Amino acid sequence: MTTVVDARGLACPHPALLTRQALRRAGSGQVEVLVDTDTARENCLRVAEREGWQAEVIFEGSAYRLRLTR
């Protein structure tokens, strides 16, 4: 089951905090994070890397979909 975190429109550090919370709850599998700024994208990717997750970034119009797997 994929967990989806919609962090579009949220100011930093909220997207990164929500991402970390979702990754820790999931433990493994797939988590998708939706963000709409470059800063949020970079911060969420850093969190995923620190937590040991692999990331795929997909740009969709005005937002990014971060597909995180472990």
mmCIF file with all atom_site columns, N, CA and C in Angstrom:
data_model
loop_
_atom_site.group_PDB
_atom_site.id
_atom_site.type_symbol
_atom_site.label_atom_id
_atom_site.label_alt_id
_atom_site.label_comp_id
_atom_site.label_asym_id
_atom_site.label_entity_id
_atom_site.label_seq_id
_atom_site.pdbx_PDB_ins_code
_atom_site.Cartn_x
_atom_site.Cartn_y
_atom_site.Cartn_z
_atom_site.occupancy
_atom_site.B_iso_or_equiv
_atom_site.pdbx_formal_charge
_atom_site.auth_seq_id
_atom_site.auth_comp_id
_atom_site.auth_asym_id
_atom_site.auth_atom_id
_atom_site.pdbx_PDB_model_num
ATOM 1   N N  . MET A 1 1  ? 0.847  -1.179 0.000   1.00 0.00 ? 1  MET A N  1
ATOM 2   C CA . MET A 1 1  ? 0.000  0.000  0.000   1.00 0.00 ? 1  MET A CA 1
ATOM 3   C C  . MET A 1 1  ? 0.892  1.243  0.000   1.00 0.00 ? 1  MET A C  1
ATOM 4   N N  . THR A 1 2  ? 0.552  2.198  -0.838  1.00 0.00 ? 2  THR A N  1
ATOM 5   C CA . THR A 1 2  ? 1.330  3.423  -0.949  1.00 0.00 ? 2  THR A CA 1
ATOM 6   C C  . THR A 1 2  ? 0.739  4.501  -0.055  1.00 0.00 ? 2  THR A C  1
ATOM 7   N N  . THR A 1 3  ? 1.583  5.130  0.738   1.00 0.00 ? 3  THR A N  1
ATOM 8   C CA . THR A 1 3  ? 1.186  6.275  1.543   1.00 0.00 ? 3  THR A CA 1
ATOM 9   C C  . THR A 1 3  ? 1.427  7.523  0.719   1.00 0.00 ? 3  THR A C  1
ATOM 10  N N  . VAL A 1 4  ? 0.457  8.447  0.697   1.00 0.00 ? 4  VAL A N  1
ATOM 11  C CA . VAL A 1 4  ? 0.601  9.695  -0.047  1.00 0.00 ? 4  VAL A CA 1
ATOM 12  C C  . VAL A 1 4  ? 0.568  10.859 0.932   1.00 0.00 ? 4  VAL A C  1
ATOM 13  N N  . VAL A 1 5  ? 1.577  11.726 0.826   1.00 0.00 ? 5  VAL A N  1
ATOM 14  C CA . VAL A 1 5  ? 1.655  12.940 1.639   1.00 0.00 ? 5  VAL A CA 1
ATOM 15  C C  . VAL A 1 5  ? 1.499  14.121 0.696   1.00 0.00 ? 5  VAL A C  1
ATOM 16  N N  . ASP A 1 6  ? 0.428  14.890 0.851   1.00 0.00 ? 6  ASP A N  1
ATOM 17  C CA . ASP A 1 6  ? 0.213  16.076 0.016   1.00 0.00 ? 6  ASP A CA 1
ATOM 18  C C  . ASP A 1 6  ? 0.680  17.293 0.798   1.00 0.00 ? 6  ASP A C  1
ATOM 19  N N  . ALA A 1 7  ? 1.893  17.743 0.496   1.00 0.00 ? 7  ALA A N  1
ATOM 20  C CA . ALA A 1 7  ? 2.480  18.881 1.209   1.00 0.00 ? 7  ALA A CA 1
ATOM 21  C C  . ALA A 1 7  ? 2.516  20.131 0.332   1.00 0.00 ? 7  ALA A C  1
ATOM 22  N N  . ARG A 1 8  ? 1.733  20.137 -0.744  1.00 0.00 ? 8  ARG A N  1
ATOM 23  C CA . ARG A 1 8  ? 1.681  21.317 -1.610  1.00 0.00 ? 8  ARG A CA 1
ATOM 24  C C  . ARG A 1 8  ? 1.099  22.488 -0.836  1.00 0.00 ? 8  ARG A C  1
ATOM 25  N N  . GLY A 1 9  ? 1.719  23.644 -1.007  1.00 0.00 ? 9  GLY A N  1
ATOM 26  C CA . GLY A 1 9  ? 1.236  24.853 -0.358  1.00 0.00 ? 9  GLY A CA 1
ATOM 27  C C  . GLY A 1 9  ? 1.709  25.041 1.073   1.00 0.00 ? 9  GLY A C  1
ATOM 28  N N  . LEU A 1 10 ? 2.424  24.085 1.611   1.00 0.00 ? 10 LEU A N  1
ATOM 29  C CA . LEU A 1 10 ? 2.909  24.201 2.987   1.00 0.00 ? 10 LEU A CA 1
ATOM 30  C C  . LEU A 1 10 ? 4.293  24.832 3.007   1.00 0.00 ? 10 LEU A C  1
ATOM 31  N N  . ALA A 1 11 ? 4.509  25.688 3.984   1.00 0.00 ? 11 ALA A N  1
ATOM 32  C CA . ALA A 1 11 ? 5.812  26.344 4.137   1.00 0.00 ? 11 ALA A CA 1
ATOM 33  C C  . ALA A 1 11 ? 6.780  25.416 4.857   1.00 0.00 ? 11 ALA A C  1
ATOM 34  N N  . CYS A 1 12 ? 8.046  25.563 4.525   1.00 0.00 ? 12 CYS A N  1
ATOM 35  C CA . CYS A 1 12 ? 9.097  24.800 5.206   1.00 0.00 ? 12 CYS A CA 1
ATOM 36  C C  . CYS A 1 12 ? 9.138  25.208 6.670   1.00 0.00 ? 12 CYS A C  1
ATOM 37  N N  . PRO A 1 13 ? 9.362  24.266 7.551   1.00 0.00 ? 13 PRO A N  1
ATOM 38  C CA . PRO A 1 13 ? 9.849  22.902 7.344   1.00 0.00 ? 13 PRO A CA 1
ATOM 39  C C  . PRO A 1 13 ? 8.751  21.843 7.302   1.00 0.00 ? 13 PRO A C  1
ATOM 40  N N  . HIS A 1 14 ? 7.486  22.231 7.186   1.00 0.00 ? 14 HIS A N  1
ATOM 41  C CA . HIS A 1 14 ? 6.387  21.269 7.284   1.00 0.00 ? 14 HIS A CA 1
ATOM 42  C C  . HIS A 1 14 ? 6.455  20.113 6.282   1.00 0.00 ? 14 HIS A C  1
ATOM 43  N N  . PRO A 1 15 ? 6.764  20.341 4.991   1.00 0.00 ? 15 PRO A N  1
ATOM 44  C CA . PRO A 1 15 ? 6.854  19.191 4.079   1.00 0.00 ? 15 PRO A CA 1
ATOM 45  C C  . PRO A 1 15 ? 7.896  18.160 4.519   1.00 0.00 ? 15 PRO A C  1
ATOM 46  N N  . ALA A 1 16 ? 9.052  18.613 4.964   1.00 0.00 ? 16 ALA A N  1
ATOM 47  C CA . ALA A 1 16 ? 10.101 17.690 5.406   1.00 0.00 ? 16 ALA A CA 1
ATOM 48  C C  . ALA A 1 16 ? 9.680  16.940 6.671   1.00 0.00 ? 16 ALA A C  1
ATOM 49  N N  . LEU A 1 17 ? 9.031  17.624 7.582   1.00 0.00 ? 17 LEU A N  1
ATOM 50  C CA . LEU A 1 17 ? 8.578  16.971 8.814   1.00 0.00 ? 17 LEU A CA 1
ATOM 51  C C  . LEU A 1 17 ? 7.511  15.924 8.524   1.00 0.00 ? 17 LEU A C  1
ATOM 52  N N  . LEU A 1 18 ? 6.565  16.253 7.635   1.00 0.00 ? 18 LEU A N  1
ATOM 53  C CA . LEU A 1 18 ? 5.528  15.292 7.263   1.00 0.00 ? 18 LEU A CA 1
ATOM 54  C C  . LEU A 1 18 ? 6.126  14.094 6.535   1.00 0.00 ? 18 LEU A C  1
ATOM 55  N N  . THR A 1 19 ? 7.140  14.352 5.711   1.00 0.00 ? 19 THR A N  1
ATOM 56  C CA . THR A 1 19 ? 7.809  13.269 4.996   1.00 0.00 ? 19 THR A CA 1
ATOM 57  C C  . THR A 1 19 ? 8.493  12.329 5.972   1.00 0.00 ? 19 THR A C  1
ATOM 58  N N  . ARG A 1 20 ? 9.247  12.878 6.903   1.00 0.00 ? 20 ARG A N  1
ATOM 59  C CA . ARG A 1 20 ? 9.937  12.038 7.891   1.00 0.00 ? 20 ARG A CA 1
ATOM 60  C C  . ARG A 1 20 ? 8.937  11.204 8.686   1.00 0.00 ? 20 ARG A C  1
ATOM 61  N N  . GLN A 1 21 ? 7.847  11.820 9.100   1.00 0.00 ? 21 GLN A N  1
ATOM 62  C CA . GLN A 1 21 ? 6.817  11.109 9.862   1.00 0.00 ? 21 GLN A CA 1
ATOM 63  C C  . GLN A 1 21 ? 6.232  9.953  9.037   1.00 0.00 ? 21 GLN A C  1
ATOM 64  N N  . ALA A 1 22 ? 5.935  10.200 7.765   1.00 0.00 ? 22 ALA A N  1
ATOM 65  C CA . ALA A 1 22 ? 5.359  9.157  6.909   1.00 0.00 ? 22 ALA A CA 1
ATOM 66  C C  . ALA A 1 22 ? 6.351  8.024  6.668   1.00 0.00 ? 22 ALA A C  1
ATOM 67  N N  . LEU A 1 23 ? 7.622  8.352  6.463   1.00 0.00 ? 23 LEU A N  1
ATOM 68  C CA . LEU A 1 23 ? 8.637  7.326  6.229   1.00 0.00 ? 23 LEU A CA 1
ATOM 69  C C  . LEU A 1 23 ? 8.813  6.443  7.452   1.00 0.00 ? 23 LEU A C  1
ATOM 70  N N  . ARG A 1 24 ? 8.833  7.041  8.606   1.00 0.00 ? 24 ARG A N  1
ATOM 71  C CA . ARG A 1 24 ? 9.009  6.263  9.837   1.00 0.00 ? 24 ARG A CA 1
ATOM 72  C C  . ARG A 1 24 ? 7.799  5.386  10.121  1.00 0.00 ? 24 ARG A C  1
ATOM 73  N N  . ARG A 1 25 ? 6.607  5.895  9.821   1.00 0.00 ? 25 ARG A N  1
ATOM 74  C CA . ARG A 1 25 ? 5.401  5.077  10.009  1.00 0.00 ? 25 ARG A CA 1
ATOM 75  C C  . ARG A 1 25 ? 5.368  3.907  9.040   1.00 0.00 ? 25 ARG A C  1
ATOM 76  N N  . ALA A 1 26 ? 5.759  4.168  7.788   1.00 0.00 ? 26 ALA A N  1
ATOM 77  C CA . ALA A 1 26 ? 5.714  3.122  6.762   1.00 0.00 ? 26 ALA A CA 1
ATOM 78  C C  . ALA A 1 26 ? 6.764  2.045  7.023   1.00 0.00 ? 26 ALA A C  1
ATOM 79  N N  . GLY A 1 27 ? 7.966  2.457  7.413   1.00 0.00 ? 27 GLY A N  1
ATOM 80  C CA . GLY A 1 27 ? 9.037  1.496  7.650   1.00 0.00 ? 27 GLY A CA 1
ATOM 81  C C  . GLY A 1 27 ? 9.667  0.978  6.376   1.00 0.00 ? 27 GLY A C  1
ATOM 82  N N  . SER A 1 28 ? 8.842  0.541  5.435   1.00 0.00 ? 28 SER A N  1
ATOM 83  C CA . SER A 1 28 ? 9.308  0.091  4.122   1.00 0.00 ? 28 SER A CA 1
ATOM 84  C C  . SER A 1 28 ? 8.129  0.183  3.157   1.00 0.00 ? 28 SER A C  1
ATOM 85  N N  . GLY A 1 29 ? 8.400  -0.089 1.881   1.00 0.00 ? 29 GLY A N  1
ATOM 86  C CA . GLY A 1 29 ? 7.347  -0.007 0.877   1.00 0.00 ? 29 GLY A CA 1
ATOM 87  C C  . GLY A 1 29 ? 7.504  1.230  0.028   1.00 0.00 ? 29 GLY A C  1
ATOM 88  N N  . GLN A 1 30 ? 6.383  1.936  -0.191  1.00 0.00 ? 30 GLN A N  1
ATOM 89  C CA . GLN A 1 30 ? 6.425  3.128  -1.032  1.00 0.00 ? 30 GLN A CA 1
ATOM 90  C C  . GLN A 1 30 ? 5.661  4.273  -0.383  1.00 0.00 ? 30 GLN A C  1
ATOM 91  N N  . VAL A 1 31 ? 6.265  5.462  -0.423  1.00 0.00 ? 31 VAL A N  1
ATOM 92  C CA . VAL A 1 31 ? 5.641  6.690  0.049   1.00 0.00 ? 31 VAL A CA 1
ATOM 93  C C  . VAL A 1 31 ? 5.763  7.704  -1.075  1.00 0.00 ? 31 VAL A C  1
ATOM 94  N N  . GLU A 1 32 ? 4.660  8.378  -1.412  1.00 0.00 ? 32 GLU A N  1
ATOM 95  C CA . GLU A 1 32 ? 4.698  9.435  -2.413  1.00 0.00 ? 32 GLU A CA 1
ATOM 96  C C  . GLU A 1 32 ? 4.443  10.762 -1.719  1.00 0.00 ? 32 GLU A C  1
ATOM 97  N N  . VAL A 1 33 ? 5.284  11.736 -2.034  1.00 0.00 ? 33 VAL A N  1
ATOM 98  C CA . VAL A 1 33 ? 5.178  13.061 -1.435  1.00 0.00 ? 33 VAL A CA 1
ATOM 99  C C  . VAL A 1 33 ? 4.960  14.067 -2.552  1.00 0.00 ? 33 VAL A C  1
ATOM 100 N N  . LEU A 1 34 ? 3.938  14.897 -2.417  1.00 0.00 ? 34 LEU A N  1
ATOM 101 C CA . LEU A 1 34 ? 3.649  15.947 -3.385  1.00 0.00 ? 34 LEU A CA 1
ATOM 102 C C  . LEU A 1 34 ? 4.077  17.282 -2.797  1.00 0.00 ? 34 LEU A C  1
ATOM 103 N N  . VAL A 1 35 ? 4.946  17.989 -3.506  1.00 0.00 ? 35 VAL A N  1
ATOM 104 C CA . VAL A 1 35 ? 5.412  19.311 -3.076  1.00 0.00 ? 35 VAL A CA 1
ATOM 105 C C  . VAL A 1 35 ? 5.395  20.244 -4.278  1.00 0.00 ? 35 VAL A C  1
ATOM 106 N N  . ASP A 1 36 ? 5.382  21.555 -4.011  1.00 0.00 ? 36 ASP A N  1
ATOM 107 C CA . ASP A 1 36 ? 5.289  22.506 -5.114  1.00 0.00 ? 36 ASP A CA 1
ATOM 108 C C  . ASP A 1 36 ? 6.397  23.550 -5.147  1.00 0.00 ? 36 ASP A C  1
ATOM 109 N N  . THR A 1 37 ? 7.451  23.348 -4.361  1.00 0.00 ? 37 THR A N  1
ATOM 110 C CA . THR A 1 37 ? 8.590  24.271 -4.430  1.00 0.00 ? 37 THR A CA 1
ATOM 111 C C  . THR A 1 37 ? 9.889  23.472 -4.502  1.00 0.00 ? 37 THR A C  1
ATOM 112 N N  . ASP A 1 38 ? 10.896 24.105 -5.098  1.00 0.00 ? 38 ASP A N  1
ATOM 113 C CA . ASP A 1 38 ? 12.210 23.460 -5.184  1.00 0.00 ? 38 ASP A CA 1
ATOM 114 C C  . ASP A 1 38 ? 12.805 23.219 -3.803  1.00 0.00 ? 38 ASP A C  1
ATOM 115 N N  . THR A 1 39 ? 12.599 24.168 -2.902  1.00 0.00 ? 39 THR A N  1
ATOM 116 C CA . THR A 1 39 ? 13.144 24.040 -1.548  1.00 0.00 ? 39 THR A CA 1
ATOM 117 C C  . THR A 1 39 ? 12.528 22.842 -0.828  1.00 0.00 ? 39 THR A C  1
ATOM 118 N N  . ALA A 1 40 ? 11.211 22.713 -0.911  1.00 0.00 ? 40 ALA A N  1
ATOM 119 C CA . ALA A 1 40 ? 10.541 21.577 -0.269  1.00 0.00 ? 40 ALA A CA 1
ATOM 120 C C  . ALA A 1 40 ? 11.005 20.263 -0.890  1.00 0.00 ? 40 ALA A C  1
ATOM 121 N N  . ARG A 1 41 ? 11.168 20.239 -2.212  1.00 0.00 ? 41 ARG A N  1
ATOM 122 C CA . ARG A 1 41 ? 11.645 19.033 -2.898  1.00 0.00 ? 41 ARG A CA 1
ATOM 123 C C  . ARG A 1 41 ? 13.015 18.621 -2.368  1.00 0.00 ? 41 ARG A C  1
ATOM 124 N N  . GLU A 1 42 ? 13.938 19.583 -2.306  1.00 0.00 ? 42 GLU A N  1
ATOM 125 C CA . GLU A 1 42 ? 15.294 19.277 -1.838  1.00 0.00 ? 42 GLU A CA 1
ATOM 126 C C  . GLU A 1 42 ? 15.302 18.832 -0.379  1.00 0.00 ? 42 GLU A C  1
ATOM 127 N N  . ASN A 1 43 ? 14.538 19.506 0.466   1.00 0.00 ? 43 ASN A N  1
ATOM 128 C CA . ASN A 1 43 ? 14.495 19.140 1.883   1.00 0.00 ? 43 ASN A CA 1
ATOM 129 C C  . ASN A 1 43 ? 13.905 17.746 2.087   1.00 0.00 ? 43 ASN A C  1
ATOM 130 N N  . CYS A 1 44 ? 12.845 17.424 1.356   1.00 0.00 ? 44 CYS A N  1
ATOM 131 C CA . CYS A 1 44 ? 12.228 16.100 1.486   1.00 0.00 ? 44 CYS A CA 1
ATOM 132 C C  . CYS A 1 44 ? 13.155 15.007 0.965   1.00 0.00 ? 44 CYS A C  1
ATOM 133 N N  . LEU A 1 45 ? 13.882 15.298 -0.110  1.00 0.00 ? 45 LEU A N  1
ATOM 134 C CA . LEU A 1 45 ? 14.842 14.322 -0.631  1.00 0.00 ? 45 LEU A CA 1
ATOM 135 C C  . LEU A 1 45 ? 15.971 14.078 0.364   1.00 0.00 ? 45 LEU A C  1
ATOM 136 N N  . ARG A 1 46 ? 16.416 15.129 1.050   1.00 0.00 ? 46 ARG A N  1
ATOM 137 C CA . ARG A 1 46 ? 17.454 14.976 2.074   1.00 0.00 ? 46 ARG A CA 1
ATOM 138 C C  . ARG A 1 46 ? 16.965 14.087 3.213   1.00 0.00 ? 46 ARG A C  1
ATOM 139 N N  . VAL A 1 47 ? 15.722 14.317 3.640   1.00 0.00 ? 47 VAL A N  1
ATOM 140 C CA . VAL A 1 47 ? 15.142 13.497 4.708   1.00 0.00 ? 47 VAL A CA 1
ATOM 141 C C  . VAL A 1 47 ? 15.093 12.035 4.269   1.00 0.00 ? 47 VAL A C  1
ATOM 142 N N  . ALA A 1 48 ? 14.634 11.790 3.054   1.00 0.00 ? 48 ALA A N  1
ATOM 143 C CA . ALA A 1 48 ? 14.532 10.416 2.554   1.00 0.00 ? 48 ALA A CA 1
ATOM 144 C C  . ALA A 1 48 ? 15.898 9.743  2.509   1.00 0.00 ? 48 ALA A C  1
ATOM 145 N N  . GLU A 1 49 ? 16.891 10.464 2.040   1.00 0.00 ? 49 GLU A N  1
ATOM 146 C CA . GLU A 1 49 ? 18.246 9.904  1.967   1.00 0.00 ? 49 GLU A CA 1
ATOM 147 C C  . GLU A 1 49 ? 18.765 9.553  3.358   1.00 0.00 ? 49 GLU A C  1
ATOM 148 N N  . ARG A 1 50 ? 18.567 10.460 4.315   1.00 0.00 ? 50 ARG A N  1
ATOM 149 C CA . ARG A 1 50 ? 19.020 10.205 5.689   1.00 0.00 ? 50 ARG A CA 1
ATOM 150 C C  . ARG A 1 50 ? 18.328 8.998  6.309   1.00 0.00 ? 50 ARG A C  1
ATOM 151 N N  . GLU A 1 51 ? 17.064 8.793  5.920   1.00 0.00 ? 51 GLU A N  1
ATOM 152 C CA . GLU A 1 51 ? 16.294 7.674  6.473   1.00 0.00 ? 51 GLU A CA 1
ATOM 153 C C  . GLU A 1 51 ? 16.533 6.365  5.713   1.00 0.00 ? 51 GLU A C  1
ATOM 154 N N  . GLY A 1 52 ? 17.352 6.412  4.643   1.00 0.00 ? 52 GLY A N  1
ATOM 155 C CA . GLY A 1 52 ? 17.691 5.205  3.905   1.00 0.00 ? 52 GLY A CA 1
ATOM 156 C C  . GLY A 1 52 ? 16.729 4.827  2.790   1.00 0.00 ? 52 GLY A C  1
ATOM 157 N N  . TRP A 1 53 ? 15.992 5.786  2.252   1.00 0.00 ? 53 TRP A N  1
ATOM 158 C CA . TRP A 1 53 ? 15.030 5.534  1.185   1.00 0.00 ? 53 TRP A CA 1
ATOM 159 C C  . TRP A 1 53 ? 15.603 5.971  -0.158  1.00 0.00 ? 53 TRP A C  1
ATOM 160 N N  . GLN A 1 54 ? 15.189 5.292  -1.228  1.00 0.00 ? 54 GLN A N  1
ATOM 161 C CA . GLN A 1 54 ? 15.544 5.657  -2.598  1.00 0.00 ? 54 GLN A CA 1
ATOM 162 C C  . GLN A 1 54 ? 14.464 6.594  -3.135  1.00 0.00 ? 54 GLN A C  1
ATOM 163 N N  . ALA A 1 55 ? 14.855 7.538  -3.994  1.00 0.00 ? 55 ALA A N  1
ATOM 164 C CA . ALA A 1 55 ? 13.894 8.529  -4.484  1.00 0.00 ? 55 ALA A CA 1
ATOM 165 C C  . ALA A 1 55 ? 13.876 8.606  -5.998  1.00 0.00 ? 55 ALA A C  1
ATOM 166 N N  . GLU A 1 56 ? 12.674 8.787  -6.517  1.00 0.00 ? 56 GLU A N  1
ATOM 167 C CA . GLU A 1 56 ? 12.456 9.099  -7.925  1.00 0.00 ? 56 GLU A CA 1
ATOM 168 C C  . GLU A 1 56 ? 11.642 10.387 -7.942  1.00 0.00 ? 56 GLU A C  1
ATOM 169 N N  . VAL A 1 57 ? 12.078 11.380 -8.715  1.00 0.00 ? 57 VAL A N  1
ATOM 170 C CA . VAL A 1 57 ? 11.396 12.672 -8.774  1.00 0.00 ? 57 VAL A CA 1
ATOM 171 C C  . VAL A 1 57 ? 10.679 12.783 -10.111 1.00 0.00 ? 57 VAL A C  1
ATOM 172 N N  . ILE A 1 58 ? 9.384  13.091 -10.047 1.00 0.00 ? 58 ILE A N  1
ATOM 173 C CA . ILE A 1 58 ? 8.570  13.258 -11.247 1.00 0.00 ? 58 ILE A CA 1
ATOM 174 C C  . ILE A 1 58 ? 7.977  14.659 -11.203 1.00 0.00 ? 58 ILE A C  1
ATOM 175 N N  . PHE A 1 59 ? 8.244  15.459 -12.245 1.00 0.00 ? 59 PHE A N  1
ATOM 176 C CA . PHE A 1 59 ? 7.681  16.807 -12.315 1.00 0.00 ? 59 PHE A CA 1
ATOM 177 C C  . PHE A 1 59 ? 6.345  16.715 -13.027 1.00 0.00 ? 59 PHE A C  1
ATOM 178 N N  . GLU A 1 60 ? 5.285  17.206 -12.374 1.00 0.00 ? 60 GLU A N  1
ATOM 179 C CA . GLU A 1 60 ? 3.928  17.144 -12.925 1.00 0.00 ? 60 GLU A CA 1
ATOM 180 C C  . GLU A 1 60 ? 3.326  18.541 -12.938 1.00 0.00 ? 60 GLU A C  1
ATOM 181 N N  . GLY A 1 61 ? 3.461  19.245 -14.045 1.00 0.00 ? 61 GLY A N  1
ATOM 182 C CA . GLY A 1 61 ? 2.882  20.581 -14.153 1.00 0.00 ? 61 GLY A CA 1
ATOM 183 C C  . GLY A 1 61 ? 3.567  21.560 -13.233 1.00 0.00 ? 61 GLY A C  1
ATOM 184 N N  . SER A 1 62 ? 2.907  21.911 -12.145 1.00 0.00 ? 62 SER A N  1
ATOM 185 C CA . SER A 1 62 ? 3.477  22.883 -11.204 1.00 0.00 ? 62 SER A CA 1
ATOM 186 C C  . SER A 1 62 ? 3.911  22.238 -9.891  1.00 0.00 ? 62 SER A C  1
ATOM 187 N N  . ALA A 1 63 ? 3.971  20.917 -9.859  1.00 0.00 ? 63 ALA A N  1
ATOM 188 C CA . ALA A 1 63 ? 4.322  20.232 -8.610  1.00 0.00 ? 63 ALA A CA 1
ATOM 189 C C  . ALA A 1 63 ? 5.285  19.082 -8.887  1.00 0.00 ? 63 ALA A C  1
ATOM 190 N N  . TYR A 1 64 ? 5.895  18.610 -7.822  1.00 0.00 ? 64 TYR A N  1
ATOM 191 C CA . TYR A 1 64 ? 6.786  17.459 -7.890  1.00 0.00 ? 64 TYR A CA 1
ATOM 192 C C  . TYR A 1 64 ? 6.145  16.299 -7.148  1.00 0.00 ? 64 TYR A C  1
ATOM 193 N N  . ARG A 1 65 ? 6.273  15.111 -7.715  1.00 0.00 ? 65 ARG A N  1
ATOM 194 C CA . ARG A 1 65 ? 5.877  13.879 -7.033  1.00 0.00 ? 65 ARG A CA 1
ATOM 195 C C  . ARG A 1 65 ? 7.171  13.151 -6.701  1.00 0.00 ? 65 ARG A C  1
ATOM 196 N N  . LEU A 1 66 ? 7.423  12.965 -5.428  1.00 0.00 ? 66 LEU A N  1
ATOM 197 C CA . LEU A 1 66 ? 8.605  12.240 -4.973  1.00 0.00 ? 66 LEU A CA 1
ATOM 198 C C  . LEU A 1 66 ? 8.163  10.823 -4.643  1.00 0.00 ? 66 LEU A C  1
ATOM 199 N N  . ARG A 1 67 ? 8.630  9.867  -5.401  1.00 0.00 ? 67 ARG A N  1
ATOM 200 C CA . ARG A 1 67 ? 8.285  8.466  -5.166  1.00 0.00 ? 67 ARG A CA 1
ATOM 201 C C  . ARG A 1 67 ? 9.432  7.850  -4.382  1.00 0.00 ? 67 ARG A C  1
ATOM 202 N N  . LEU A 1 68 ? 9.183  7.585  -3.120  1.00 0.00 ? 68 LEU A N  1
ATOM 203 C CA . LEU A 1 68 ? 10.207 7.090  -2.200  1.00 0.00 ? 68 LEU A CA 1
ATOM 204 C C  . LEU A 1 68 ? 9.967  5.615  -1.926  1.00 0.00 ? 68 LEU A C  1
ATOM 205 N N  . THR A 1 69 ? 11.015 4.816  -2.049  1.00 0.00 ? 69 THR A N  1
ATOM 206 C CA . THR A 1 69 ? 10.875 3.374  -1.843  1.00 0.00 ? 69 THR A CA 1
ATOM 207 C C  . THR A 1 69 ? 11.997 2.831  -0.968  1.00 0.00 ? 69 THR A C  1
ATOM 208 N N  . ARG A 1 70 ? 11.657 1.763  -0.245  1.00 0.00 ? 70 ARG A N  1
ATOM 209 C CA . ARG A 1 70 ? 12.653 1.036  0.559   1.00 0.00 ? 70 ARG A CA 1
ATOM 210 C C  . ARG A 1 70 ? 12.153 -0.372 0.749   1.00 0.00 ? 70 ARG A C  1
#
